Amino acid sequence: MSYFLMNNIPQIKPIIESISEFTDECLFTLNNNGMYVEGTDPSLISKVEFFLPKKIFDKFEIDAEESIGVNIDALSRIFRRAAPEEAVAMTVNSKSSKMELTLESNIRRAFEFTLLSTSNFNIPFLNPKYSTFIEIDSKVFRDIIKDMAIIGGTILFSVHKNNIAILTEDYTSRALAEIASDSNSIRKFEVKNTQRSKYNLNYILSFLNAFSTSEFLKISVGGTKLPLKLEYPIEEEGRFTLYLAPMEI
């Protein structure tokens, strides 16, 4: 049996809700390093990863390393009901294939779920090698993408030596945002060559719903051959990551 307790619900609540927009089911891996969550959307266009290191938890107790299948949609609906001052506790009993999620404050609310079979999951391992790395203010990037969504459903992402250009258009309208490499919103800008790639805007918007978890966003770009990688760092070692396959230009 494993037991986890965390008092900082506002830190992980938007991430759980964001993951549920990609998939209904996730694979949780529990070991001495922490909790690792991964899932893909049904079409395998995207993959999300969420790692919470052991030290982020207020209590972290496991008998042995294990992987479990979890209905992340149900988990998200409970987190939406959680108040900022509440603690969340998770108890996993693999022998009975049950997980109990408890919200604790001056009252205690407990929810029980049946675990999903891990054989249902066929999640690819991804470790692409990128040459373009950007770190940008989370809110600035989120606002740009929301602006693009007014016009179109896809974005053309162009990275040059001195700037980033994000373009969307439909039959009658067009929107373009450009960010110089020396902008105050840019924290890191490493570009070896020009990259152009196209992505589905809705997937990016779903991921950016978790923008409040980090002050900045890490972007790794691989053109038309590698997935776009977006990542929010969480404290020292935690992270929330999206891999998104490029579209044909």
mmCIF file of C-alpha atoms in Angstrom:
data_model
loop_
_atom_site.group_PDB
_atom_site.id
_atom_site.type_symbol
_atom_site.label_atom_id
_atom_site.label_comp_id
_atom_site.label_asym_id
_atom_site.label_seq_id
_atom_site.Cartn_x
_atom_site.Cartn_y
_atom_site.Cartn_z
ATOM 1 C CA MET A 1 0.000 0.000 0.000
ATOM 2 C CA SER A 2 1.215 3.521 -0.840
ATOM 3 C CA TYR A 3 0.259 6.819 0.777
ATOM 4 C CA PHE A 4 0.852 10.408 -0.361
ATOM 5 C CA LEU A 5 -0.082 13.733 1.221
ATOM 6 C CA MET A 6 0.243 17.220 -0.248
ATOM 7 C CA ASN A 7 -0.927 20.486 1.280
ATOM 8 C CA ASN A 8 -0.339 22.659 -1.786
ATOM 9 C CA ILE A 9 -3.369 21.888 -3.966
ATOM 10 C CA PRO A 10 -3.172 25.130 -6.035
ATOM 11 C CA GLN A 11 0.215 24.002 -7.358
ATOM 12 C CA ILE A 12 -1.017 20.803 -9.005
ATOM 13 C CA LYS A 13 -4.729 21.476 -9.559
ATOM 14 C CA PRO A 14 -4.342 23.270 -12.943
ATOM 15 C CA ILE A 15 -1.963 20.555 -14.163
ATOM 16 C CA ILE A 16 -4.387 17.718 -13.402
ATOM 17 C CA GLU A 17 -7.154 19.661 -15.141
ATOM 18 C CA SER A 18 -4.896 20.311 -18.139
ATOM 19 C CA ILE A 19 -3.943 16.621 -18.463
ATOM 20 C CA SER A 20 -7.624 15.632 -18.443
ATOM 21 C CA GLU A 21 -8.136 17.690 -21.611
ATOM 22 C CA PHE A 22 -5.735 15.379 -23.464
ATOM 23 C CA THR A 23 -6.779 11.981 -22.147
ATOM 24 C CA ASP A 24 -9.208 10.236 -19.794
ATOM 25 C CA GLU A 25 -6.662 7.696 -18.555
ATOM 26 C CA CYS A 26 -3.064 7.977 -17.356
ATOM 27 C CA LEU A 27 -0.309 5.683 -16.190
ATOM 28 C CA PHE A 28 1.114 6.552 -12.755
ATOM 29 C CA THR A 29 4.564 5.236 -11.828
ATOM 30 C CA LEU A 30 5.394 5.398 -8.115
ATOM 31 C CA ASN A 31 8.969 4.933 -6.917
ATOM 32 C CA ASN A 32 11.481 6.347 -4.451
ATOM 33 C CA ASN A 33 12.162 9.331 -6.724
ATOM 34 C CA GLY A 34 8.556 10.511 -6.738
ATOM 35 C CA MET A 35 5.371 10.241 -8.796
ATOM 36 C CA TYR A 36 5.490 10.141 -12.599
ATOM 37 C CA VAL A 37 2.305 10.558 -14.660
ATOM 38 C CA GLU A 38 2.084 10.058 -18.423
ATOM 39 C CA GLY A 39 -0.619 9.772 -21.042
ATOM 40 C CA THR A 40 -1.398 10.307 -24.714
ATOM 41 C CA ASP A 41 -4.421 11.567 -26.566
ATOM 42 C CA PRO A 42 -6.360 8.870 -28.517
ATOM 43 C CA SER A 43 -4.836 9.910 -31.861
ATOM 44 C CA LEU A 44 -1.249 9.821 -30.461
ATOM 45 C CA ILE A 45 -0.625 13.370 -31.683
ATOM 46 C CA SER A 46 0.420 14.456 -28.208
ATOM 47 C CA LYS A 47 1.966 13.081 -25.048
ATOM 48 C CA VAL A 48 1.870 14.663 -21.588
ATOM 49 C CA GLU A 49 4.267 13.929 -18.734
ATOM 50 C CA PHE A 50 4.050 15.141 -15.149
ATOM 51 C CA PHE A 51 6.769 14.464 -12.587
ATOM 52 C CA LEU A 52 6.440 15.327 -8.903
ATOM 53 C CA PRO A 53 9.633 14.615 -6.929
ATOM 54 C CA LYS A 54 9.350 12.979 -3.533
ATOM 55 C CA LYS A 55 10.415 16.109 -1.641
ATOM 56 C CA ILE A 56 7.411 18.114 -2.901
ATOM 57 C CA PHE A 57 5.063 15.870 -0.906
ATOM 58 C CA ASP A 58 4.400 16.392 2.793
ATOM 59 C CA LYS A 59 4.202 12.604 3.187
ATOM 60 C CA PHE A 60 5.452 10.030 0.689
ATOM 61 C CA GLU A 61 5.250 6.348 1.616
ATOM 62 C CA ILE A 62 5.571 3.392 -0.767
ATOM 63 C CA ASP A 63 6.187 -0.311 -0.130
ATOM 64 C CA ALA A 64 7.659 -0.960 -3.573
ATOM 65 C CA GLU A 65 7.890 0.602 -7.012
ATOM 66 C CA GLU A 66 4.690 0.100 -8.989
ATOM 67 C CA SER A 67 2.692 1.360 -11.957
ATOM 68 C CA ILE A 68 -1.067 1.898 -11.840
ATOM 69 C CA GLY A 69 -3.739 2.990 -14.300
ATOM 70 C CA VAL A 70 -5.855 5.953 -13.176
ATOM 71 C CA ASN A 71 -8.968 7.636 -14.548
ATOM 72 C CA ILE A 72 -7.532 11.160 -14.731
ATOM 73 C CA ASP A 73 -10.872 12.634 -15.792
ATOM 74 C CA ALA A 74 -12.498 11.544 -12.515
ATOM 75 C CA LEU A 75 -9.466 12.807 -10.605
ATOM 76 C CA SER A 76 -9.739 16.178 -12.315
ATOM 77 C CA ARG A 77 -13.420 16.561 -11.433
ATOM 78 C CA ILE A 78 -12.571 16.044 -7.761
ATOM 79 C CA PHE A 79 -9.680 18.503 -7.875
ATOM 80 C CA ARG A 80 -12.059 21.113 -9.288
ATOM 81 C CA ARG A 81 -14.074 20.770 -6.076
ATOM 82 C CA ALA A 82 -11.015 21.205 -3.856
ATOM 83 C CA ALA A 83 -10.526 24.467 -1.965
ATOM 84 C CA PRO A 84 -7.053 26.096 -1.893
ATOM 85 C CA GLU A 85 -6.666 25.536 1.849
ATOM 86 C CA GLU A 86 -7.428 21.802 1.687
ATOM 87 C CA ALA A 87 -4.863 19.013 1.758
ATOM 88 C CA VAL A 88 -5.114 16.108 -0.664
ATOM 89 C CA ALA A 89 -4.234 12.554 0.381
ATOM 90 C CA MET A 90 -3.955 9.563 -1.943
ATOM 91 C CA THR A 91 -3.937 5.942 -0.804
ATOM 92 C CA VAL A 92 -3.177 3.215 -3.356
ATOM 93 C CA ASN A 93 -4.009 -0.423 -2.643
ATOM 94 C CA SER A 94 -2.869 -2.484 -5.615
ATOM 95 C CA LYS A 95 -4.035 -5.762 -4.086
ATOM 96 C CA SER A 96 -7.647 -4.606 -4.073
ATOM 97 C CA SER A 97 -7.130 -2.464 -7.224
ATOM 98 C CA LYS A 98 -8.461 0.587 -5.408
ATOM 99 C CA MET A 99 -7.335 4.166 -4.933
ATOM 100 C CA GLU A 100 -8.787 6.530 -2.353
ATOM 101 C CA LEU A 101 -8.492 10.284 -2.782
ATOM 102 C CA THR A 102 -9.247 12.375 0.294
ATOM 103 C CA LEU A 103 -9.739 16.135 0.616
ATOM 104 C CA GLU A 104 -9.017 17.241 4.159
ATOM 105 C CA SER A 105 -9.737 20.496 6.005
ATOM 106 C CA ASN A 106 -12.234 21.002 8.834
ATOM 107 C CA ILE A 107 -14.199 18.240 7.111
ATOM 108 C CA ARG A 108 -13.007 15.083 5.362
ATOM 109 C CA ARG A 109 -14.274 14.019 1.933
ATOM 110 C CA ALA A 110 -13.199 10.641 0.564
ATOM 111 C CA PHE A 111 -13.566 9.299 -2.993
ATOM 112 C CA GLU A 112 -12.720 5.751 -4.082
ATOM 113 C CA PHE A 113 -11.791 4.561 -7.577
ATOM 114 C CA THR A 114 -11.076 1.236 -9.193
ATOM 115 C CA LEU A 115 -7.603 1.188 -10.747
ATOM 116 C CA LEU A 116 -7.275 0.532 -14.469
ATOM 117 C CA SER A 117 -5.260 -2.337 -15.898
ATOM 118 C CA THR A 118 -1.759 -1.225 -16.907
ATOM 119 C CA SER A 119 -2.041 -3.500 -19.959
ATOM 120 C CA ASN A 120 -4.409 -0.882 -21.424
ATOM 121 C CA PHE A 121 -1.505 1.507 -21.912
ATOM 122 C CA ASN A 122 0.942 1.601 -24.802
ATOM 123 C CA ILE A 123 2.741 4.881 -24.171
ATOM 124 C CA PRO A 124 5.854 5.645 -26.238
ATOM 125 C CA PHE A 125 9.092 6.700 -24.578
ATOM 126 C CA LEU A 126 10.276 10.047 -25.965
ATOM 127 C CA ASN A 127 13.720 11.597 -25.605
ATOM 128 C CA PRO A 128 14.317 13.754 -28.711
ATOM 129 C CA LYS A 129 17.574 15.653 -29.179
ATOM 130 C CA TYR A 130 16.904 19.335 -29.836
ATOM 131 C CA SER A 131 19.135 22.182 -30.988
ATOM 132 C CA THR A 132 16.760 25.082 -30.304
ATOM 133 C CA PHE A 133 15.966 26.096 -26.720
ATOM 134 C CA ILE A 134 13.888 29.056 -25.584
ATOM 135 C CA GLU A 135 12.623 30.129 -22.170
ATOM 136 C CA ILE A 136 9.828 32.687 -22.186
ATOM 137 C CA ASP A 137 7.509 34.345 -19.688
ATOM 138 C CA SER A 138 4.569 31.952 -19.179
ATOM 139 C CA LYS A 139 1.841 34.569 -19.242
ATOM 140 C CA VAL A 140 3.259 36.359 -22.291
ATOM 141 C CA PHE A 141 3.332 33.145 -24.327
ATOM 142 C CA ARG A 142 -0.144 32.109 -23.143
ATOM 143 C CA ASP A 143 -1.554 35.505 -24.162
ATOM 144 C CA ILE A 144 0.046 35.286 -27.613
ATOM 145 C CA ILE A 145 -1.432 31.844 -28.253
ATOM 146 C CA LYS A 146 -4.865 33.015 -27.084
ATOM 147 C CA ASP A 147 -4.581 35.928 -29.524
ATOM 148 C CA MET A 148 -3.791 33.494 -32.346
ATOM 149 C CA ALA A 149 -6.845 31.403 -31.438
ATOM 150 C CA ILE A 150 -9.095 34.348 -32.331
ATOM 151 C CA ILE A 151 -8.178 33.841 -35.989
ATOM 152 C CA GLY A 152 -7.219 30.227 -36.678
ATOM 153 C CA GLY A 153 -6.871 26.669 -35.432
ATOM 154 C CA THR A 154 -3.201 26.136 -36.311
ATOM 155 C CA ILE A 155 0.011 28.123 -35.855
ATOM 156 C CA LEU A 156 3.154 28.377 -37.934
ATOM 157 C CA PHE A 157 6.048 28.617 -35.491
ATOM 158 C CA SER A 158 9.220 30.155 -36.951
ATOM 159 C CA VAL A 159 12.434 30.524 -34.976
ATOM 160 C CA HIS A 160 15.257 32.673 -36.336
ATOM 161 C CA LYS A 161 18.589 33.745 -34.871
ATOM 162 C CA ASN A 162 17.167 36.974 -33.483
ATOM 163 C CA ASN A 163 13.452 36.408 -33.024
ATOM 164 C CA ILE A 164 10.415 34.125 -32.879
ATOM 165 C CA ALA A 165 7.451 34.574 -35.218
ATOM 166 C CA ILE A 166 4.066 32.949 -34.579
ATOM 167 C CA LEU A 167 1.562 33.113 -37.425
ATOM 168 C CA THR A 168 -2.010 31.962 -37.918
ATOM 169 C CA GLU A 169 -4.427 32.615 -40.755
ATOM 170 C CA ASP A 170 -7.661 31.510 -42.340
ATOM 171 C CA TYR A 171 -9.272 32.400 -45.670
ATOM 172 C CA THR A 172 -9.993 36.011 -44.700
ATOM 173 C CA SER A 173 -7.859 36.853 -41.649
ATOM 174 C CA ARG A 174 -4.290 36.731 -40.432
ATOM 175 C CA ALA A 175 -2.481 37.281 -37.118
ATOM 176 C CA LEU A 176 1.253 37.538 -36.486
ATOM 177 C CA ALA A 177 3.216 37.896 -33.239
ATOM 178 C CA GLU A 178 6.973 38.517 -33.185
ATOM 179 C CA ILE A 179 9.247 38.386 -30.149
ATOM 180 C CA ALA A 180 12.845 39.605 -30.320
ATOM 181 C CA SER A 181 15.529 37.459 -28.695
ATOM 182 C CA ASP A 182 16.488 40.372 -26.410
ATOM 183 C CA SER A 183 12.899 40.964 -25.242
ATOM 184 C CA ASN A 184 12.335 41.250 -21.490
ATOM 185 C CA SER A 185 9.978 38.277 -21.758
ATOM 186 C CA ILE A 186 12.801 36.028 -23.037
ATOM 187 C CA ARG A 187 14.959 34.370 -20.395
ATOM 188 C CA LYS A 188 16.965 32.063 -22.672
ATOM 189 C CA PHE A 189 17.426 31.985 -26.452
ATOM 190 C CA GLU A 190 19.654 29.341 -28.079
ATOM 191 C CA VAL A 191 19.109 28.897 -31.819
ATOM 192 C CA LYS A 192 21.598 27.192 -34.142
ATOM 193 C CA ASN A 193 19.520 27.348 -37.319
ATOM 194 C CA THR A 194 16.152 28.534 -38.574
ATOM 195 C CA GLN A 195 13.231 26.261 -37.693
ATOM 196 C CA ARG A 196 9.720 26.326 -39.185
ATOM 197 C CA SER A 197 6.925 24.041 -38.037
ATOM 198 C CA LYS A 198 3.141 23.951 -37.842
ATOM 199 C CA TYR A 199 1.007 22.793 -34.901
ATOM 200 C CA ASN A 200 -2.584 22.280 -33.825
ATOM 201 C CA LEU A 201 -3.472 25.286 -31.679
ATOM 202 C CA ASN A 202 -6.048 23.563 -29.465
ATOM 203 C CA TYR A 203 -3.501 21.127 -28.008
ATOM 204 C CA ILE A 204 -1.207 24.000 -27.056
ATOM 205 C CA LEU A 205 -4.066 25.947 -25.485
ATOM 206 C CA SER A 206 -5.023 22.957 -23.344
ATOM 207 C CA PHE A 207 -1.464 22.670 -22.061
ATOM 208 C CA LEU A 208 -1.152 26.398 -21.381
ATOM 209 C CA ASN A 209 -4.117 26.253 -19.001
ATOM 210 C CA ALA A 210 -1.465 25.292 -16.430
ATOM 211 C CA PHE A 211 0.571 28.486 -17.014
ATOM 212 C CA SER A 212 0.135 29.634 -13.406
ATOM 213 C CA THR A 213 2.326 26.768 -12.126
ATOM 214 C CA SER A 214 5.545 28.397 -13.352
ATOM 215 C CA GLU A 215 6.799 31.896 -14.125
ATOM 216 C CA PHE A 216 8.430 30.747 -17.351
ATOM 217 C CA LEU A 217 7.949 28.148 -20.073
ATOM 218 C CA LYS A 218 10.701 26.077 -21.698
ATOM 219 C CA ILE A 219 10.309 25.569 -25.463
ATOM 220 C CA SER A 220 12.327 23.061 -27.506
ATOM 221 C CA VAL A 221 11.812 23.089 -31.265
ATOM 222 C CA GLY A 222 12.827 20.458 -33.798
ATOM 223 C CA GLY A 223 11.264 21.721 -37.011
ATOM 224 C CA THR A 224 9.200 19.270 -39.055
ATOM 225 C CA LYS A 225 11.062 16.154 -37.863
ATOM 226 C CA LEU A 226 10.668 16.316 -34.082
ATOM 227 C CA PRO A 227 7.725 17.061 -31.801
ATOM 228 C CA LEU A 228 7.401 20.465 -30.192
ATOM 229 C CA LYS A 229 8.324 20.239 -26.516
ATOM 230 C CA LEU A 230 6.753 22.623 -24.003
ATOM 231 C CA GLU A 231 7.672 22.325 -20.343
ATOM 232 C CA TYR A 232 6.778 24.075 -17.096
ATOM 233 C CA PRO A 233 9.434 23.586 -14.388
ATOM 234 C CA ILE A 234 7.931 22.971 -10.934
ATOM 235 C CA GLU A 235 10.162 24.017 -8.050
ATOM 236 C CA GLU A 236 13.616 22.400 -8.332
ATOM 237 C CA GLU A 237 13.047 19.042 -10.030
ATOM 238 C CA GLY A 238 9.360 18.768 -10.921
ATOM 239 C CA ARG A 239 8.042 19.359 -14.430
ATOM 240 C CA PHE A 240 4.934 19.291 -16.597
ATOM 241 C CA THR A 241 5.691 18.509 -20.240
ATOM 242 C CA LEU A 242 3.857 18.372 -23.564
ATOM 243 C CA TYR A 243 5.177 16.721 -26.726
ATOM 244 C CA LEU A 244 3.184 17.698 -29.815
ATOM 245 C CA ALA A 245 3.691 16.232 -33.283
ATOM 246 C CA PRO A 246 4.123 18.771 -36.116
ATOM 247 C CA MET A 247 1.656 19.075 -38.979
ATOM 248 C CA GLU A 248 2.499 19.188 -42.660
ATOM 249 C CA ILE A 249 3.291 22.703 -43.856
#
